[in-house]
Coordinates of C-alpha atoms in Angstrom, one line a residue:
Y1 CA 63.8 3.2 28.5
R2 CA 66.0 0.1 28.9
N3 CA 66.4 1.2 32.6
E4 CA 63.4 1.8 33.4
V5 CA 62.9 -2.3 32.6
L6 CA 65.7 -2.8 34.1
E7 CA 64.6 -1.1 37.6
T8 CA 60.9 -1.0 37.7
E9 CA 59.4 -3.0 40.8
N10 CA 56.7 -4.0 38.2
P11 CA 56.9 -5.4 34.6
H12 CA 53.9 -6.3 35.0
G13 CA 52.7 -3.5 34.8
L14 CA 54.9 -2.8 31.6
V15 CA 53.6 -5.1 29.8
S16 CA 49.7 -4.5 30.4
E17 CA 50.4 -0.7 29.2
I18 CA 52.5 -2.0 25.8
I19 CA 49.0 -4.1 25.5
E20 CA 47.4 -0.9 26.1
K21 CA 49.3 1.2 24.1
S22 CA 49.9 -1.2 21.0
V23 CA 46.9 -3.3 20.3
P24 CA 44.8 -0.3 19.5
T25 CA 47.8 1.5 17.7
R26 CA 47.9 -1.8 15.3
V27 CA 44.6 -2.6 15.0
A28 CA 44.4 1.3 13.8
S29 CA 46.7 0.4 10.8
Y30 CA 44.4 -2.0 9.6
V31 CA 42.4 1.1 7.8
D32 CA 41.2 0.2 4.1
A33 CA 43.1 2.5 2.1
E34 CA 39.8 3.2 -0.3
S35 CA 36.5 2.9 2.5
G36 CA 38.5 4.3 5.1
E37 CA 37.0 1.5 6.9
L38 CA 38.6 -0.9 9.5
D39 CA 39.8 -4.3 7.2
F40 CA 38.3 -7.0 9.5
E41 CA 40.0 -9.5 7.5
A42 CA 43.2 -8.3 7.7
I43 CA 42.8 -7.2 11.5
L44 CA 41.4 -11.2 12.5
H45 CA 44.7 -12.7 10.4
W46 CA 47.1 -10.3 12.7
V47 CA 45.3 -11.4 15.7
N48 CA 45.3 -15.0 15.3
T49 CA 48.6 -15.3 14.1
T50 CA 49.8 -13.2 17.4
F51 CA 47.8 -14.4 20.4
P52 CA 46.1 -17.9 20.9
L53 CA 42.8 -16.8 20.6
R54 CA 42.1 -18.1 16.7
L55 CA 38.9 -15.6 16.4
T56 CA 36.7 -16.8 13.8
P57 CA 34.4 -13.9 12.3
E58 CA 31.5 -15.0 14.0
Q59 CA 33.2 -14.9 17.1
A60 CA 34.5 -11.2 16.8
E61 CA 31.0 -9.7 15.6
F62 CA 33.0 -6.6 14.5
D63 CA 30.8 -5.8 12.2
T64 CA 28.2 -5.0 15.5
R65 CA 30.7 -2.5 16.8
D66 CA 32.1 0.9 16.0
D67 CA 35.8 1.2 15.8
E68 CA 36.3 2.2 19.4
G69 CA 34.6 -1.2 20.3
N70 CA 36.6 -3.1 18.3
I71 CA 39.7 -2.2 19.7
R72 CA 38.6 -2.2 22.6
F73 CA 37.3 -5.8 22.6
I74 CA 40.5 -7.1 20.7
T75 CA 42.5 -5.3 24.2
D76 CA 40.3 -7.2 26.4
K77 CA 40.6 -10.0 24.6
V78 CA 44.5 -10.3 25.1
H79 CA 44.6 -8.9 28.7
Q80 CA 42.3 -11.9 29.6
A81 CA 44.6 -14.7 27.7
Y82 CA 47.5 -13.5 29.1
E83 CA 46.3 -12.9 32.7
L84 CA 45.1 -16.8 32.3
K85 CA 48.9 -17.3 30.8
V86 CA 50.5 -15.7 34.0
N87 CA 48.1 -18.0 36.3
H88 CA 50.1 -21.1 34.7
E89 CA 54.0 -19.2 35.2
D90 CA 56.2 -19.8 37.9
P91 CA 55.7 -16.2 40.5
D92 CA 59.2 -16.5 41.2
V93 CA 61.1 -15.6 37.8
L94 CA 57.8 -14.5 36.2
E95 CA 58.8 -10.6 36.7
E96 CA 62.4 -11.6 35.6
L97 CA 60.8 -13.1 32.6
E98 CA 58.7 -10.2 31.3
R99 CA 61.9 -8.2 31.8
Y100 CA 63.2 -10.6 29.4
I101 CA 61.1 -9.8 26.4
I102 CA 60.7 -6.2 26.7
L103 CA 64.6 -6.1 27.2
S104 CA 65.0 -8.7 24.2
A105 CA 62.9 -6.2 21.8
I106 CA 64.9 -3.7 23.3
D107 CA 68.2 -4.7 22.5
R108 CA 67.8 -6.6 19.2
L109 CA 65.4 -3.5 17.2
W110 CA 68.0 -1.1 18.8
Q111 CA 71.1 -2.2 17.1
E112 CA 68.8 -2.8 13.9
H113 CA 68.0 1.2 14.7
L114 CA 71.7 2.2 15.0
Y115 CA 71.9 0.6 11.4
V116 CA 69.1 2.6 9.9
M117 CA 70.6 6.1 11.2
D118 CA 73.7 5.8 9.7
G119 CA 71.8 5.1 6.3
V120 CA 69.6 8.6 7.2
R121 CA 72.7 10.3 7.9
D122 CA 74.8 9.3 4.6
A123 CA 71.4 9.9 3.0
I124 CA 70.5 13.5 4.3
G125 CA 73.3 15.4 2.6
M126 CA 71.6 14.6 -0.9
R127 CA 68.9 17.2 0.6
Q128 CA 71.1 20.2 0.0
Y129 CA 70.9 19.7 -3.6
A130 CA 66.8 20.3 -3.1
Q131 CA 67.6 24.0 -1.3
K132 CA 66.8 22.0 2.3
D133 CA 68.5 22.5 5.4
P134 CA 70.2 19.6 6.2
L135 CA 69.7 19.2 9.8
V136 CA 66.3 20.0 10.4
E137 CA 65.9 17.4 7.7
Y138 CA 68.2 14.9 10.1
K139 CA 66.1 15.8 13.1
T140 CA 62.8 15.1 11.5
E141 CA 63.6 12.1 9.6
A142 CA 65.7 10.9 13.1
Y143 CA 62.1 11.4 14.7
S144 CA 60.5 9.4 12.4
V145 CA 62.8 6.3 12.9
F146 CA 62.4 6.7 16.0
V147 CA 58.7 6.6 16.9
E148 CA 58.7 3.5 14.1
L149 CA 61.7 2.0 16.8
M150 CA 59.2 2.5 19.7
D151 CA 55.9 1.1 17.9
N152 CA 58.2 -1.8 16.5
I153 CA 59.7 -2.8 19.8
D154 CA 56.1 -2.6 21.5
H155 CA 55.0 -5.3 18.8
E156 CA 57.5 -7.3 19.0
V157 CA 56.8 -7.7 23.1
L158 CA 53.5 -8.5 22.0
G159 CA 54.3 -11.2 19.2
S160 CA 56.7 -12.9 22.3
L161 CA 53.9 -13.0 25.4
F162 CA 52.6 -16.2 24.3
R163 CA 55.8 -17.5 23.2
T164 CA 58.0 -17.5 26.5
T165 CA 57.2 -19.3 29.6
T166 CA 58.5 -20.1 32.5
R167 CA 57.0 -23.9 33.1
P168 CA 56.6 -25.4 29.6
E169 CA 55.3 -28.5 31.5
E170 CA 52.5 -26.1 32.5
Y171 CA 51.9 -24.9 29.0
E172 CA 49.7 -27.4 27.9
N173 CA 47.3 -26.4 31.1
F174 CA 47.1 -22.7 30.0
L175 CA 46.1 -24.2 26.5
Q176 CA 43.7 -26.2 28.0
N177 CA 41.6 -23.3 30.2
L178 CA 41.9 -20.8 27.3
P179 CA 38.2 -20.7 25.8
Q180 CA 39.2 -22.9 22.9
Q181 CA 39.2 -26.5 21.4
L182 CA 42.5 -28.0 21.0
S183 CA 43.5 -28.8 17.6
H184 CA 46.8 -30.2 15.8
D185 CA 45.7 -28.8 12.8
T186 CA 49.1 -27.9 10.7
D187 CA 47.3 -25.0 9.6
I188 CA 46.9 -23.6 13.1
L189 CA 50.4 -24.4 14.3
S190 CA 51.9 -22.5 11.0
D191 CA 49.7 -19.3 11.9
F192 CA 51.0 -19.5 16.2
G193 CA 54.6 -20.2 16.5
G194 CA 55.5 -21.3 12.9
G195 CA 55.5 -25.1 14.5
S196 CA 57.9 -24.1 17.1
A197 CA 57.5 -24.8 21.1
P198 CA 59.1 -23.7 24.3
A199 CA 61.9 -25.9 25.5
G200 CA 60.7 -28.6 27.4
A201 CA 57.2 -28.2 26.8
A202 CA 54.7 -31.2 27.4
P203 CA 53.4 -33.0 24.8
S204 CA 49.9 -33.9 24.5
N205 CA 47.8 -37.8 23.6
Q206 CA 44.8 -35.5 23.6
A207 CA 42.6 -35.9 20.7
P208 CA 40.4 -33.1 19.5
A209 CA 36.8 -33.7 20.7
E210 CA 34.1 -35.3 18.7
N211 CA 31.7 -33.1 18.6
E212 CA 33.2 -29.7 18.1
D213 CA 31.1 -26.4 18.2
E214 CA 32.1 -25.2 14.7
G215 CA 32.5 -21.6 16.2
Q216 CA 35.0 -22.4 19.1
I217 CA 38.7 -21.2 18.5
K218 CA 41.2 -24.1 17.5
I219 CA 44.8 -24.1 19.0
N220 CA 48.0 -25.9 18.3
L221 CA 49.5 -28.1 21.6
P222 CA 53.1 -27.3 22.0
L223 CA 55.3 -30.3 21.2
K224 CA 58.3 -31.7 23.4
R225 CA 61.8 -33.4 22.2
E226 CA 61.3 -37.0 22.8
L227 CA 65.1 -38.0 23.3
P228 CA 67.8 -35.8 25.1
K229 CA 69.7 -33.9 22.9
V230 CA 73.5 -35.2 22.3
G231 CA 76.5 -33.5 22.1
R232 CA 78.2 -33.6 18.7
N233 CA 81.1 -35.2 20.6
E234 CA 79.6 -37.7 22.5
N235 CA 79.1 -40.9 21.3
C236 CA 76.2 -41.9 18.8
P237 CA 73.4 -43.6 20.6
C238 CA 73.2 -45.9 17.3
G239 CA 76.0 -48.0 19.3
S240 CA 78.3 -48.0 16.5
G241 CA 81.1 -46.5 19.1
K242 CA 81.6 -43.1 16.6
K243 CA 81.2 -39.6 17.5
F244 CA 77.9 -38.3 16.8
K245 CA 78.9 -35.7 14.9
N246 CA 80.5 -38.4 12.6
C247 CA 78.0 -40.5 12.6
C248 CA 73.9 -39.9 12.8
G249 CA 74.8 -36.6 13.3
R250 CA 76.6 -36.0 10.2
K251 CA 75.4 -33.1 8.3
S252 CA 74.6 -34.5 4.3

């Protein structure tokens, strides 16, 4: 799979496949244990903390569709938002960005997977005491862990799609073109990205509209470092003549 990501001429197609495969899987995982029905509140929380949609219950209207209809609704919303984001990316490096997003998820989670498999191998010998074939048990356990790995890769890719960009200065334009009401609400900032922003993202001084529609979606704008980063061994910008690490950059 990693080689496929490296060699494909259409990484955008791989991203679309991940959206089509992972969104339904994730939505289907929010089935209430008691009623057997989808937990709309949990789904809405996942959607709004993973994608810049900020859907309200009234906008989502989950109770007006069956489960398949709700899965299709969310999948289409994610596709639409991502295609709009793509229009604001640098086309010359977009393919490399999409490769990077997928490869980063594969590389990080594969390392974790190896540690998990070490644990499985160390623990499988205990199955002999239960009169079970250790080899059969290992194959079964290993397959289950591998399926979980692939699901986690897809989920991590979804979480990175809207937090990585080739044109930080265009990121604000992308947000403005989404069908959303701009907001600097701290709760929204926490929900989407935990307060982090793409490097070099342009700040915005635009205030929220005075007459906001209650049903409109809200989203934070990315922020930007106002001053250039100072190296630890460079002179401190305060004018003391000391190195930055020995002056204002000194850790308390």
